[in-house]
Coordinates of C-alpha atoms and ligand atoms in Angstrom, one line a residue:
X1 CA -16.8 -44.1 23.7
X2 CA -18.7 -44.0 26.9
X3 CA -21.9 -44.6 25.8
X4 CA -24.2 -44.1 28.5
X5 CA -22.8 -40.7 29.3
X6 CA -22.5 -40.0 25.7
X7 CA -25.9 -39.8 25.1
X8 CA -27.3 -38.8 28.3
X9 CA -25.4 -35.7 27.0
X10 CA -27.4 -35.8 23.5
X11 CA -30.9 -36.1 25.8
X12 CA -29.3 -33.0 27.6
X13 CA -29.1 -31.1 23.9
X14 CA -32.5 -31.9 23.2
X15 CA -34.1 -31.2 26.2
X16 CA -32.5 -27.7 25.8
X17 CA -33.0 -27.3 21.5
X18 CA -36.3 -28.7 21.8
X19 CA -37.5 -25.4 24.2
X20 CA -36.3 -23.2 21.9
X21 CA -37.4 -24.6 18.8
X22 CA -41.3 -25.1 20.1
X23 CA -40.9 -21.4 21.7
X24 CA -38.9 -19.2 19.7
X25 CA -37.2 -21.0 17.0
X26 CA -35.2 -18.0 15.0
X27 CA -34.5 -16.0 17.7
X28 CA -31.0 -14.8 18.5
X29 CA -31.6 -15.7 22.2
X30 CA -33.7 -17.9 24.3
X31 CA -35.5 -17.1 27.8
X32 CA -36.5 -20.5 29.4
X33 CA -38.7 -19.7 32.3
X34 CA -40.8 -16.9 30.3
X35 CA -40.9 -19.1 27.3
X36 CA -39.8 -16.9 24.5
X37 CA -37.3 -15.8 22.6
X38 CA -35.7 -12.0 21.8
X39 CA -33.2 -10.7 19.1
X40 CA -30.2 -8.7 19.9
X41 CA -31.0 -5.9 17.1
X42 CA -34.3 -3.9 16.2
X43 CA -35.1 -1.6 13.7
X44 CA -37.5 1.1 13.1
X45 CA -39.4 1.6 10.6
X46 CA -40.6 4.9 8.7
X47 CA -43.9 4.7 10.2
X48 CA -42.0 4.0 13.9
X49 CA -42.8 0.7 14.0
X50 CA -39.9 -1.4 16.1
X51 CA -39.6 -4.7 14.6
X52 CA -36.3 -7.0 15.7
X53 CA -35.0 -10.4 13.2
X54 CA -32.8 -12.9 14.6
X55 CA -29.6 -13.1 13.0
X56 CA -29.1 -16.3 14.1
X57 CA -27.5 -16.6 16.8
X58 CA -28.9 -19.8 18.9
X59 CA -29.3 -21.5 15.4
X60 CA -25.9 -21.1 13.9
X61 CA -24.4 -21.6 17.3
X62 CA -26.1 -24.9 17.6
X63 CA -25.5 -26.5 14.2
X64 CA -21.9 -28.0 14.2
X65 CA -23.2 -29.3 17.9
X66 CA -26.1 -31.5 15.8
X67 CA -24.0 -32.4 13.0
X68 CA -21.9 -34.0 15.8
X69 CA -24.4 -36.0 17.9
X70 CA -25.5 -36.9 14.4
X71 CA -28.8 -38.9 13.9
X72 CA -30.8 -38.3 16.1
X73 CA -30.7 -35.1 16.0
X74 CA -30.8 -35.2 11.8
X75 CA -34.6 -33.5 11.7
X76 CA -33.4 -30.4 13.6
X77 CA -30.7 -30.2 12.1
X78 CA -32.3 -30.5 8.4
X79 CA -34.9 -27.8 10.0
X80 CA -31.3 -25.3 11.5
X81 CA -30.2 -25.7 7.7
X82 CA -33.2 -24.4 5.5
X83 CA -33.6 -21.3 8.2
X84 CA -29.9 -20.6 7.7
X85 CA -30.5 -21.0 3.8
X86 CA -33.6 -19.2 3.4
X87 CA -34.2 -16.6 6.6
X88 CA -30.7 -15.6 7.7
X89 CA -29.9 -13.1 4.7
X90 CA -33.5 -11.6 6.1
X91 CA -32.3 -11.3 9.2
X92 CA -28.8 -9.6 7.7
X93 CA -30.8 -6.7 5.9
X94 CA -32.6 -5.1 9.3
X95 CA -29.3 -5.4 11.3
X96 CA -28.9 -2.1 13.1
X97 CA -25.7 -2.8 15.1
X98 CA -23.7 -5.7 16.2
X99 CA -21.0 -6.7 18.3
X100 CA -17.9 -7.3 16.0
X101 CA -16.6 -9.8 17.7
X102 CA -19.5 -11.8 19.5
X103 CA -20.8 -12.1 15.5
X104 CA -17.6 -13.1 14.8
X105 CA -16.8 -16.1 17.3
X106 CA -20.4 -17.4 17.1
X107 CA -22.2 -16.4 14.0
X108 CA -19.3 -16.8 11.1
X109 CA -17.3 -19.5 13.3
X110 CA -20.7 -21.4 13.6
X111 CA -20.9 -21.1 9.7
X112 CA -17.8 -21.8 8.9
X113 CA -17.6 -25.0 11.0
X114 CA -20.8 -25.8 9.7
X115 CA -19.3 -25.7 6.2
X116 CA -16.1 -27.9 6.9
X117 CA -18.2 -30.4 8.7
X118 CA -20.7 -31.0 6.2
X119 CA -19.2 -29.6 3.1
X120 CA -22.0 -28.1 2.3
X121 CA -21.4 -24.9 0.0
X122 CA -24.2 -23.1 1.1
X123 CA -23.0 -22.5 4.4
X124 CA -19.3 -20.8 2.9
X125 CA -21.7 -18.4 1.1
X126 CA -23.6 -17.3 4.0
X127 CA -20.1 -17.1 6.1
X128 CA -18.7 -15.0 3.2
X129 CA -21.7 -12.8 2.8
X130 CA -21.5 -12.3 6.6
X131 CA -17.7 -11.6 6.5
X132 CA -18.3 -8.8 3.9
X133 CA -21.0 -7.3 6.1
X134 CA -18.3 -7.1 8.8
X135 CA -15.3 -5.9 7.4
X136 CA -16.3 -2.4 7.9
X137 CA -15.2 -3.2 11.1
X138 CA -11.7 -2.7 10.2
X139 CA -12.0 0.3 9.2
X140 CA -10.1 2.9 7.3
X141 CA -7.5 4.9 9.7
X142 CA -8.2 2.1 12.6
X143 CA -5.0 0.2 13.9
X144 CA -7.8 -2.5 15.6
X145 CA -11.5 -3.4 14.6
X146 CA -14.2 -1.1 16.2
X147 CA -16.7 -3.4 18.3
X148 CA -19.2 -3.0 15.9
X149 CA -18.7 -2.5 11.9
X150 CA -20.8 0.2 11.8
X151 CA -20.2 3.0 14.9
X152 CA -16.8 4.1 15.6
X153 CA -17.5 6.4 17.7
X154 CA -15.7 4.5 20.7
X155 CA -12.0 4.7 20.6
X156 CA -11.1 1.5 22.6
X157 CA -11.8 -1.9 23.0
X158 CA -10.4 -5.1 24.4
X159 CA -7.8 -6.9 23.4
X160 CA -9.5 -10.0 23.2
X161 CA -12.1 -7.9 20.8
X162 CA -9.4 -7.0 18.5
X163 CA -7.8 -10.5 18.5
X164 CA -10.3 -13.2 18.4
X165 CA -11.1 -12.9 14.6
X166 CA -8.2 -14.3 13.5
X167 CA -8.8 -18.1 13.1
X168 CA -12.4 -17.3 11.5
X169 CA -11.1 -14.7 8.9
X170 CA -7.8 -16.6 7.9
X171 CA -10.1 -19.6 7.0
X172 CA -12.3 -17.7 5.9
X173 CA -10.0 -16.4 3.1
X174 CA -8.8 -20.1 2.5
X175 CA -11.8 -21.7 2.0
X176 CA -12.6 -19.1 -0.5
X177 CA -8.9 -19.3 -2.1
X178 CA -10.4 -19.8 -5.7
X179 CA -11.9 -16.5 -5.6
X180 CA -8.4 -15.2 -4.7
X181 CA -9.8 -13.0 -1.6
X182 CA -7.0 -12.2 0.3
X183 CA -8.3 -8.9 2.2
X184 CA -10.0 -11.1 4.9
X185 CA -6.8 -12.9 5.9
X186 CA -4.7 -9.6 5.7
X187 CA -7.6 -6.8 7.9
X188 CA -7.3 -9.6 10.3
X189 CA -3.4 -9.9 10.2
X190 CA -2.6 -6.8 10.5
X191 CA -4.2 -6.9 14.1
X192 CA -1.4 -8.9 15.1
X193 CA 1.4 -7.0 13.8
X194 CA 0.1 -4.1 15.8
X195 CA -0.2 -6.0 18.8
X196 CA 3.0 -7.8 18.0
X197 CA 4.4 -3.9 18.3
X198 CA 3.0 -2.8 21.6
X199 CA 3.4 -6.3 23.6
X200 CA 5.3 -5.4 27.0
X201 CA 8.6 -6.6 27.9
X202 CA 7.1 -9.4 30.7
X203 CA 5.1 -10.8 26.9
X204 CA 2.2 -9.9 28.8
X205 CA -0.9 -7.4 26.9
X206 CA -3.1 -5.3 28.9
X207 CA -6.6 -5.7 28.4
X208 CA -7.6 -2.2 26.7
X209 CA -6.4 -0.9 23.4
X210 CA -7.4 2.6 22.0
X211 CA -8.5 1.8 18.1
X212 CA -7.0 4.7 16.5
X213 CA -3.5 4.1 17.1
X214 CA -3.2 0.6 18.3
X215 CA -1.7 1.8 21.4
X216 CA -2.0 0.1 24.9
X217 CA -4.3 1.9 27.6
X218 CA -3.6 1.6 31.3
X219 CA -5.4 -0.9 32.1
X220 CA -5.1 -5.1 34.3
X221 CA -3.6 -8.2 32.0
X222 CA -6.5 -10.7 32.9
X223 CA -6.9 -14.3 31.7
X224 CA -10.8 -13.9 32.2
X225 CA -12.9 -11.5 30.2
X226 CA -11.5 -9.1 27.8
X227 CA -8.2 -10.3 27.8
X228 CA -8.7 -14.0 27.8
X229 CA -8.9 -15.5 23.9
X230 CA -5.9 -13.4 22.9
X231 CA -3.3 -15.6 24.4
X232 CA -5.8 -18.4 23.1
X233 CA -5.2 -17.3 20.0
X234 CA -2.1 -16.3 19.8
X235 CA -1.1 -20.4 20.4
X236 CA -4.5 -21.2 18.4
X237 CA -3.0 -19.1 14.9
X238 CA 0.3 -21.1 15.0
X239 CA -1.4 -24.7 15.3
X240 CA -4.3 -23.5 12.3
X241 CA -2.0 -23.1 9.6
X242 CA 0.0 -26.3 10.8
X243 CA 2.7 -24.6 12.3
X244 CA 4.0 -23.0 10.0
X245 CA 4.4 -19.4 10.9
X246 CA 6.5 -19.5 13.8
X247 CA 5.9 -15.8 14.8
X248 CA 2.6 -16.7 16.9
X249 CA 4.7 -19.4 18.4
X250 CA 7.1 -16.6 19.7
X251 CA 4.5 -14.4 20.6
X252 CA 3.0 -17.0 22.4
X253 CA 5.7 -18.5 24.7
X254 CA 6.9 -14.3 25.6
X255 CA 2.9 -14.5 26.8
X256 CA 3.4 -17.6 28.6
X257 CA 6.7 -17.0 30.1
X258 CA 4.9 -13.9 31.7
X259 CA 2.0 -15.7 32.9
X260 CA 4.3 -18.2 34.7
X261 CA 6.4 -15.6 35.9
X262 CA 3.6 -13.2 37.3
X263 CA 0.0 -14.6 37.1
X264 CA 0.1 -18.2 38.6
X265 CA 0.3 -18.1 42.8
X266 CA -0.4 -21.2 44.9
X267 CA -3.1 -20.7 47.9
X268 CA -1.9 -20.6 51.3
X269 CA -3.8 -23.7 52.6
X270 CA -4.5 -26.4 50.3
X271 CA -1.6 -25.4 47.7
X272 CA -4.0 -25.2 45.0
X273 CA -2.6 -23.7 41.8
X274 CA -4.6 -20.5 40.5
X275 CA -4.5 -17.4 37.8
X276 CA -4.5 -13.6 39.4
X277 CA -5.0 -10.6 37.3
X278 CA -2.5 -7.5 37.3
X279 CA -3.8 -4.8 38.1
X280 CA -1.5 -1.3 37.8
X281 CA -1.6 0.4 41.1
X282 CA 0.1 3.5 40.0
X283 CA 3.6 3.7 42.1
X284 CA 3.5 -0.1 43.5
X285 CA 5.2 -2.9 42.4
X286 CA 2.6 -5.0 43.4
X287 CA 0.1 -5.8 40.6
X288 CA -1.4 -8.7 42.0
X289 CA -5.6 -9.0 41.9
X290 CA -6.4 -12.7 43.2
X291 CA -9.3 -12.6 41.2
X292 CA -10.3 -15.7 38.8
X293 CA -13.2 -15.4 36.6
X294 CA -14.5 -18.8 35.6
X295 CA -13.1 -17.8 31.8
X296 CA -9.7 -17.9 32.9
X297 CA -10.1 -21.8 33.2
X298 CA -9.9 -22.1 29.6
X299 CA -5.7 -21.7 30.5
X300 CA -5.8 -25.1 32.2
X301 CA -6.1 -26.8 28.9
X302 CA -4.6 -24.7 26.7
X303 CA -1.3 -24.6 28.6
X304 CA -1.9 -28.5 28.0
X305 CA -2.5 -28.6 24.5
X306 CA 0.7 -25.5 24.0
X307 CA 3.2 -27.5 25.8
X308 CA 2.2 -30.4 23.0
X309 CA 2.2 -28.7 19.7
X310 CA 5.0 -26.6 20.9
X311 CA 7.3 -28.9 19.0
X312 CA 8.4 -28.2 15.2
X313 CA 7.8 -32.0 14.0
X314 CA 7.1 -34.5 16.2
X315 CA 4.1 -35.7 17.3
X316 CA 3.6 -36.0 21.0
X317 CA 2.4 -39.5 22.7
X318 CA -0.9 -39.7 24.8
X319 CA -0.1 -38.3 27.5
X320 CA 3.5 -36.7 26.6
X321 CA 6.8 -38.1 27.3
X322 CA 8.7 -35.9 29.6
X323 CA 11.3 -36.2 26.9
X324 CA 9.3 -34.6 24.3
X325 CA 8.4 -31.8 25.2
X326 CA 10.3 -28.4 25.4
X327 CA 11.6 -26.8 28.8
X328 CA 8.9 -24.7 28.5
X329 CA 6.4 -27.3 27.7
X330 CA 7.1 -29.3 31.1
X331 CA 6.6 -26.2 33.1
X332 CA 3.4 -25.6 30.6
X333 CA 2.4 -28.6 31.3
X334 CA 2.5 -29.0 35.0
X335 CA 0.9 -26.1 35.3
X336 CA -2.0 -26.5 33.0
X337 CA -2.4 -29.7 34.9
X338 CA -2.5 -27.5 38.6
X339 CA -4.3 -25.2 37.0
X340 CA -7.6 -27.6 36.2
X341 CA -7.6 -29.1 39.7
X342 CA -7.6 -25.6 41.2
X343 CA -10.8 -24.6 39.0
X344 CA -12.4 -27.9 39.7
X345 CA -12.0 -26.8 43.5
X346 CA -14.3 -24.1 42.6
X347 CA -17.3 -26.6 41.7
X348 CA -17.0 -27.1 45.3
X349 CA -19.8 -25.6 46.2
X350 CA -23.5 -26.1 47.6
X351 CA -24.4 -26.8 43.7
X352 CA -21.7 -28.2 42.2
X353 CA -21.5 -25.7 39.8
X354 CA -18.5 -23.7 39.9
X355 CA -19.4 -19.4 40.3
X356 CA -18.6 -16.8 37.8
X357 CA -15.6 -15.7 39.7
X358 CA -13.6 -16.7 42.8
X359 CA -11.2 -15.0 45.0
X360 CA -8.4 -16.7 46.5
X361 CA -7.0 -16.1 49.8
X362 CA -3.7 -14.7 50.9
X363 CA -2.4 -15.9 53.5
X364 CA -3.0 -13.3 55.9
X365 CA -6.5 -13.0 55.7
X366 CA -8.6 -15.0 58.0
X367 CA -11.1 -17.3 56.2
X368 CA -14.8 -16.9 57.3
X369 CA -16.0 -20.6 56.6
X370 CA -19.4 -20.2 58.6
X371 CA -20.8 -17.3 55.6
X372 CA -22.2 -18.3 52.4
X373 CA -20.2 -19.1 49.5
X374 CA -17.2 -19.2 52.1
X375 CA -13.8 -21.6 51.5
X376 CA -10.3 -21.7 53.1
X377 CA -8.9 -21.3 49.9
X378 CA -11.5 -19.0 47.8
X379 CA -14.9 -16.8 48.6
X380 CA -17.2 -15.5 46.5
X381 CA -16.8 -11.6 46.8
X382 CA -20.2 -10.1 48.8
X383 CA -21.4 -13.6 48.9
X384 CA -24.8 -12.9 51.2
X385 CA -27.7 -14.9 51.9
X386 CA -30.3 -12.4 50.8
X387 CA -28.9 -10.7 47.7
X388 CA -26.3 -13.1 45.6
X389 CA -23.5 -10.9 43.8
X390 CA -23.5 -11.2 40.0
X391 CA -19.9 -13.3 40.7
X392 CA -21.8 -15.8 42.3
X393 CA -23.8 -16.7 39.6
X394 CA -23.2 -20.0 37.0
X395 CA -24.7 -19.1 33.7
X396 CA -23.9 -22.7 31.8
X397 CA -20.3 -21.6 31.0
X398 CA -18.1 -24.0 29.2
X399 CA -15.0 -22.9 30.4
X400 CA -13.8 -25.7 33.2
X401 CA -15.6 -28.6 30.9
X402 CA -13.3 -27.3 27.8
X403 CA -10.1 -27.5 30.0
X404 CA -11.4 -31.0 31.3
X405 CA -11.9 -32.5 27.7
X406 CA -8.4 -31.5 26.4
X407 CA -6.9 -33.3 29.5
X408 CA -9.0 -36.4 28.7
X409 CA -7.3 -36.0 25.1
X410 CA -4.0 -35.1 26.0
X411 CA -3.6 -37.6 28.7
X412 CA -6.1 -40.1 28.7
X413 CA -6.8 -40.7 31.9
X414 CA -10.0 -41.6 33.4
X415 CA -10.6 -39.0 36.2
X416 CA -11.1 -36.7 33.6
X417 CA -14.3 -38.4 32.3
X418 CA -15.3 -38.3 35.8
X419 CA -14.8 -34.9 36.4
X420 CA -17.0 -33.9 32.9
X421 CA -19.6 -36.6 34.6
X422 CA -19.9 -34.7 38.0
X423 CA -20.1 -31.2 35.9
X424 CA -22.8 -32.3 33.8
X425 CA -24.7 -34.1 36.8
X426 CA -24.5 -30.9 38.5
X427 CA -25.9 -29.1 35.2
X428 CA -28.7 -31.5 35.7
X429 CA -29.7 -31.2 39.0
X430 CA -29.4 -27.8 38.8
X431 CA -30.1 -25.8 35.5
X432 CA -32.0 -28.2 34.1
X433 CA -35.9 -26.9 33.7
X434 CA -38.8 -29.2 33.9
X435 CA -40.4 -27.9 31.5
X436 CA -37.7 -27.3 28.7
X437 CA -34.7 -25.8 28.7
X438 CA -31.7 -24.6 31.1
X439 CA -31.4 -21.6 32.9
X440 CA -28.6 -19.5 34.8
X441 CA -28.5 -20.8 38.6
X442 CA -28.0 -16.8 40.5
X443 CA -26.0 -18.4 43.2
X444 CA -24.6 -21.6 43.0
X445 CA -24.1 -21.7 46.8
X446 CA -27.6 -20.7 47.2
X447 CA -30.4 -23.6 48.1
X448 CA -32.9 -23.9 46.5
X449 CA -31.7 -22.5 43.6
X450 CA -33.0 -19.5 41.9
X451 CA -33.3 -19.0 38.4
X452 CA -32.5 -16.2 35.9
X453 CA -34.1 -16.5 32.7
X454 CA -32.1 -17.1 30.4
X455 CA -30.0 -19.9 28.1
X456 CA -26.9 -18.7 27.2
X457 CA -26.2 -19.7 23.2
X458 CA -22.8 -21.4 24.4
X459 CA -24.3 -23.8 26.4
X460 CA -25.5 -25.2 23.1
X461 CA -22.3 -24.6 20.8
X462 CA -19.9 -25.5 23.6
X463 CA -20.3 -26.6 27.2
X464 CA -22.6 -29.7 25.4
X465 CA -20.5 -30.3 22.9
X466 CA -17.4 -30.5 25.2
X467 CA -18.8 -32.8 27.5
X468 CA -20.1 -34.9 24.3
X469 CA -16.7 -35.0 23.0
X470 CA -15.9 -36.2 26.6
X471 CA -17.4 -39.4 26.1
X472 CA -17.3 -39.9 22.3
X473 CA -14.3 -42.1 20.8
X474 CA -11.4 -39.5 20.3
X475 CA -10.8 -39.9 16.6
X476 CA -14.2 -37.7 16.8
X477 CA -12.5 -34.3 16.1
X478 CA -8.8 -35.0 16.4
X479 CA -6.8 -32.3 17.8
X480 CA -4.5 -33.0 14.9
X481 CA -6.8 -31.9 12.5
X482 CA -9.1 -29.4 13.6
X483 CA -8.7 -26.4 15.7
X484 CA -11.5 -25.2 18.0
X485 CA -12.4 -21.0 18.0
X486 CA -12.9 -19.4 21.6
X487 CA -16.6 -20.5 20.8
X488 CA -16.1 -24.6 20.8
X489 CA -16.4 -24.3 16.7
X490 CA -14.2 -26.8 15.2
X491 CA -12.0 -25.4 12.3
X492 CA -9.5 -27.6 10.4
X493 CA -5.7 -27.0 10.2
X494 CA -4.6 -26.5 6.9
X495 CA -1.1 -25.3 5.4
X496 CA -1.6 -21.6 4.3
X497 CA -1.5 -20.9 0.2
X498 CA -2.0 -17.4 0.9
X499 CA 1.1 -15.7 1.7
X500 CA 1.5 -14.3 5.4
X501 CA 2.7 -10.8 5.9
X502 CA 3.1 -10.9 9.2
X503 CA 6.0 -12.8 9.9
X504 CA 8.7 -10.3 11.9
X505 CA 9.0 -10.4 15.6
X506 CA 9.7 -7.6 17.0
X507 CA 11.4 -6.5 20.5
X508 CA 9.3 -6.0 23.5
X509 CA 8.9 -2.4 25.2
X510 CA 9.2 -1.4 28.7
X511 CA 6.2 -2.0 30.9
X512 CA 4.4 1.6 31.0
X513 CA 5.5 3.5 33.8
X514 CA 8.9 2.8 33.9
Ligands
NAG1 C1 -36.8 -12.4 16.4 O1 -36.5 -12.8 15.0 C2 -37.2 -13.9 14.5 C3 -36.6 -14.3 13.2 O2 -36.5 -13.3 12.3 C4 -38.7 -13.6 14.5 O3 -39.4 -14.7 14.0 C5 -39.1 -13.2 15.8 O4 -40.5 -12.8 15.8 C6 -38.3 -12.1 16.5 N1 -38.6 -12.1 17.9 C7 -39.0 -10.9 18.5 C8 -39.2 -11.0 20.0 O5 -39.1 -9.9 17.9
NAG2 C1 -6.4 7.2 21.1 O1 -5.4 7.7 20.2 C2 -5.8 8.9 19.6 C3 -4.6 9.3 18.6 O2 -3.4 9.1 19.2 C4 -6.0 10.0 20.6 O3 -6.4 11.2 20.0 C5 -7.1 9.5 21.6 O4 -7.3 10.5 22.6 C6 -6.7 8.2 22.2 N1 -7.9 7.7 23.0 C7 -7.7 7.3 24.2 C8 -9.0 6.8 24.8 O5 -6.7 7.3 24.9
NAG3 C1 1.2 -30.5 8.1 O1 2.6 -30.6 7.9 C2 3.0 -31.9 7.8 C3 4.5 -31.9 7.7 O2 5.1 -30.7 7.8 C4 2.4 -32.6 6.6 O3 2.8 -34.0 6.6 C5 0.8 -32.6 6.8 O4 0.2 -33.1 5.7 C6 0.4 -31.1 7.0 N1 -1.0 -31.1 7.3 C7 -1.9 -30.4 6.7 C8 -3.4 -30.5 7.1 O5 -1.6 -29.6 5.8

């Protein structure tokens, strides 16, 4: 461990815990500069009185994140615990609607992790109770989960909805084998096996899905929001259950061999490595959007960490022998590696802080480095010095610090350590309130910076916990026991006992259109 950094990181967590807990401890969400907290549902009561309960959000998000840093942050963590035991199922009985699958990723994968850190069987029942309470989701007569369990009245969603359930339902159902539940492992299955049906010949899924019959709507393959954590999961299923169902494994490398064949371009200038969306133009070839959301960044590493489990029994060395690794995993590999340096370009800014989303460059477009939030390579779209764009803004994602802790693991080599350091320096300078708390920087090529008030849940559950992990030893979480959800929850791979039905591959179709 680097233990300096290591627990400058830990001061980091309670400066930003410690805010919440004095001024809104129970609330789903914090608001650092106002000094209070807010819930994300209300209900209304006979008499038409709105009152709102936390369901939990900031807590359970925080609480494998404690049990981590361990002592000394054992009192709010003891404190986390008896709300979670004794207020949470309070919380459960006014919820009017939720989102499916932000519950999902932070709520239940907080609990769950919770429960395989500390064993402690209280927190299985609250993630079972809250799994029942969501099922609804997947519906009767639905081919995907509806965003939330109880309105179907929309008849899409996102792929990265419908897919991101997977890891918490599956061990979900495991953990809870001696009650013989199976129907959590099998709603969520079945997802796949629909998805499995509709992928497109290039392996590649567009981002929309219509819920009633599973099918695909027109609609841009992105790596950043909405389409994101289903090609994390899709590698993500296969290394859970210890790879053993080789069917996400296919699934997977069909994705990947798109990706490398259609998403990853080099910038004219500096050669930088970086991830486009496709977006259908209807009657051009050309689907290529040289956008990059800061999400996408979570492909650096997980190229990194595919190209090493993507072997049946060996265990790869740290870093990987060319040798053992697949075709694909070398080209995986490389990649993932280009990848991170092209998103830690992006910190290159007046903050350090890399935006919500860059643009690259082609070639024939002049660059305009005398603007705001102007580079050679990249730009902030309608960067301006009086109103900054909602791309420009850094609102503590996790995304780039994630990618830059699997590299440390995979390859340890030290100028990933330095990278985390100059992230969470910047994080410091920048975000960090005075008073308590962290807050979303509106422009990180802005000075001085300007605040929006607010501190997003996963700055607790995973850009801290990342960096932590950055500078703790490495047998702290090893990658070849646990798994992490899209929401920095650490779940532990386990051979399944219940028997998968998904298992067939199936042909890809024809991109639409053609
Ligand atoms: C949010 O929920 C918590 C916990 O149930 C409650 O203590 C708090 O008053 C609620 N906050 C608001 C702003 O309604
Ligand atoms: C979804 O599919 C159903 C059944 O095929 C159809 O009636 C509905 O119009 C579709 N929705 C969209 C948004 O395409
Ligand atoms: C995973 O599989 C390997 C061999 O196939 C076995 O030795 C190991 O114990 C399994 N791990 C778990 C957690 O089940």
């Amino acid at each position: 461990a680097d233990i300096r950094k290591r627990d400058a990181v830990v001061k980091a967590f309670q400066h930003a815990w410690s805010a919440y807990e004095q001024d809104a401890f129970g609330a789903d969400e914090y608001h650092p500069i106002s000094h209070r907290g807010s819930n994300l549902t209300t209900s209304t009561s006979p008499s038409g009185v709105r009152t709102s309960r936390g369901i939990g959000y900031t807590i359970i998000d925080a609480l494998d994140t404690m049990l981590l840093m361990g002592e000394p942050l054992a009192p709010q963590y003891e404190k986390a615990k008896a709300w979670v035991k004794r207020e949470l199922p309070r919380g459960w009985m006014r919820v009017g609607s939720v989102s499916t699958f932000e519950t999902t990723i932070r709520t239940l994968g907080g609990l769950l992790s919770a429960y395989h850190l500390s064993q402690d069987p209280m927190f299985l029942e609250r993630a079972a109770e809250l799994g029942a309470r969501l099922l609804p989701a997947f519906g009767e007569g639905l081919w995907a989960p509806a965003q939330k369990p109880n309105r179907r009245m929309r008849t899409d969603t996102s792929i990265a909805e419908a897919a991101t359930l997977q890891l918490e339902f599956r061990y979900l159902a495991h953990a809870l084998r001696e009650w013989n539940d199976k129907e959590f492992w099998y709603k969520a299955e079945h997802v796949m096996r629909v998805l499995n049906q509709e992928r497109l010949e290039s392996g590649l899924a567009p981002h929309k899905l219509n819920t009633t019959d599973g099918s695909f709507l027109w609609s841009s393959v992105r790596m950043g929001s909405s389409g994101d954590s289903y090609f994390e999961y899709l590698l993500k299923q296969y290394i859970q259950t210890n790879r053993t169902e080789s069917v996400y494994l296919q699934m997977y490398t069909d994705a990947m061999r798109g990706v490398q064949e259609h998403m990853v371009q080099r910038s004219p200038w500096k050669g930088h490595t970086y991830i486009t969306e496709l977006v259908p133009v209807p009657g051009r070839d050309d689907w290529t959007g040289a956008k990059q959301d800061h999400l996408a960044c979570f492909l650096a590493g997980s190229l990194m960490l595919g190209a090493t489990r993507n072997l049946q029994h060996l265990r790869a060395s740290v870093p990987p022998q060319q040798t053992e690794l697949t075709a694909e995993g070398r080209r995986d590999w490389k990649v993932g590696l280009a990848l991170l340096e092209g998103c830690m370009d992006t910190t290159k800014t007046l903050t350090g802080l890399a935006p919500e989303s860059v643009w690259w460059r082609a070639d024939d477009q002049q660059a305009l480095p005398d603007e705001p939030g102007q580079q050679w390579d990249w730009y902030i779209m309608g960067a301006s010095k009086f109103w900054p764009p909602y791309d420009a803004r850094y609102i503590l994602r996790p995304e780039i610090a994630e990618s830059v802790f699997l590299a440390w693991r995979l390859t340890g080599a030290r100028r990933y350590r330095t990278y985390a350091w100059n992230i969470f320096t910047a994080i410091e300078m920048y975000c960090r309130l005075p008073e308590g708390g962290y807050a979303t920087v509106m422009d990180v090529d802005n000075l001085p910076v300007k605040y929006e008030d607010k501190q997003e849940t996963f700055f607790l559950s995973e850009t801290l916990k990342y960096l932590y992990l950055t500078f703790a030893d490495e047998n702290v979480l090893d990658l070849n026991e646990v798994v992490f959800n899209t929401e920095a929850h650490p779940l532990p791979i386990f051979t399944p006992t219940i028997k998968p039905r998904f298992t067939e591959y199936s042909t890809l179709k024809p991109a639409p259109g053609t």
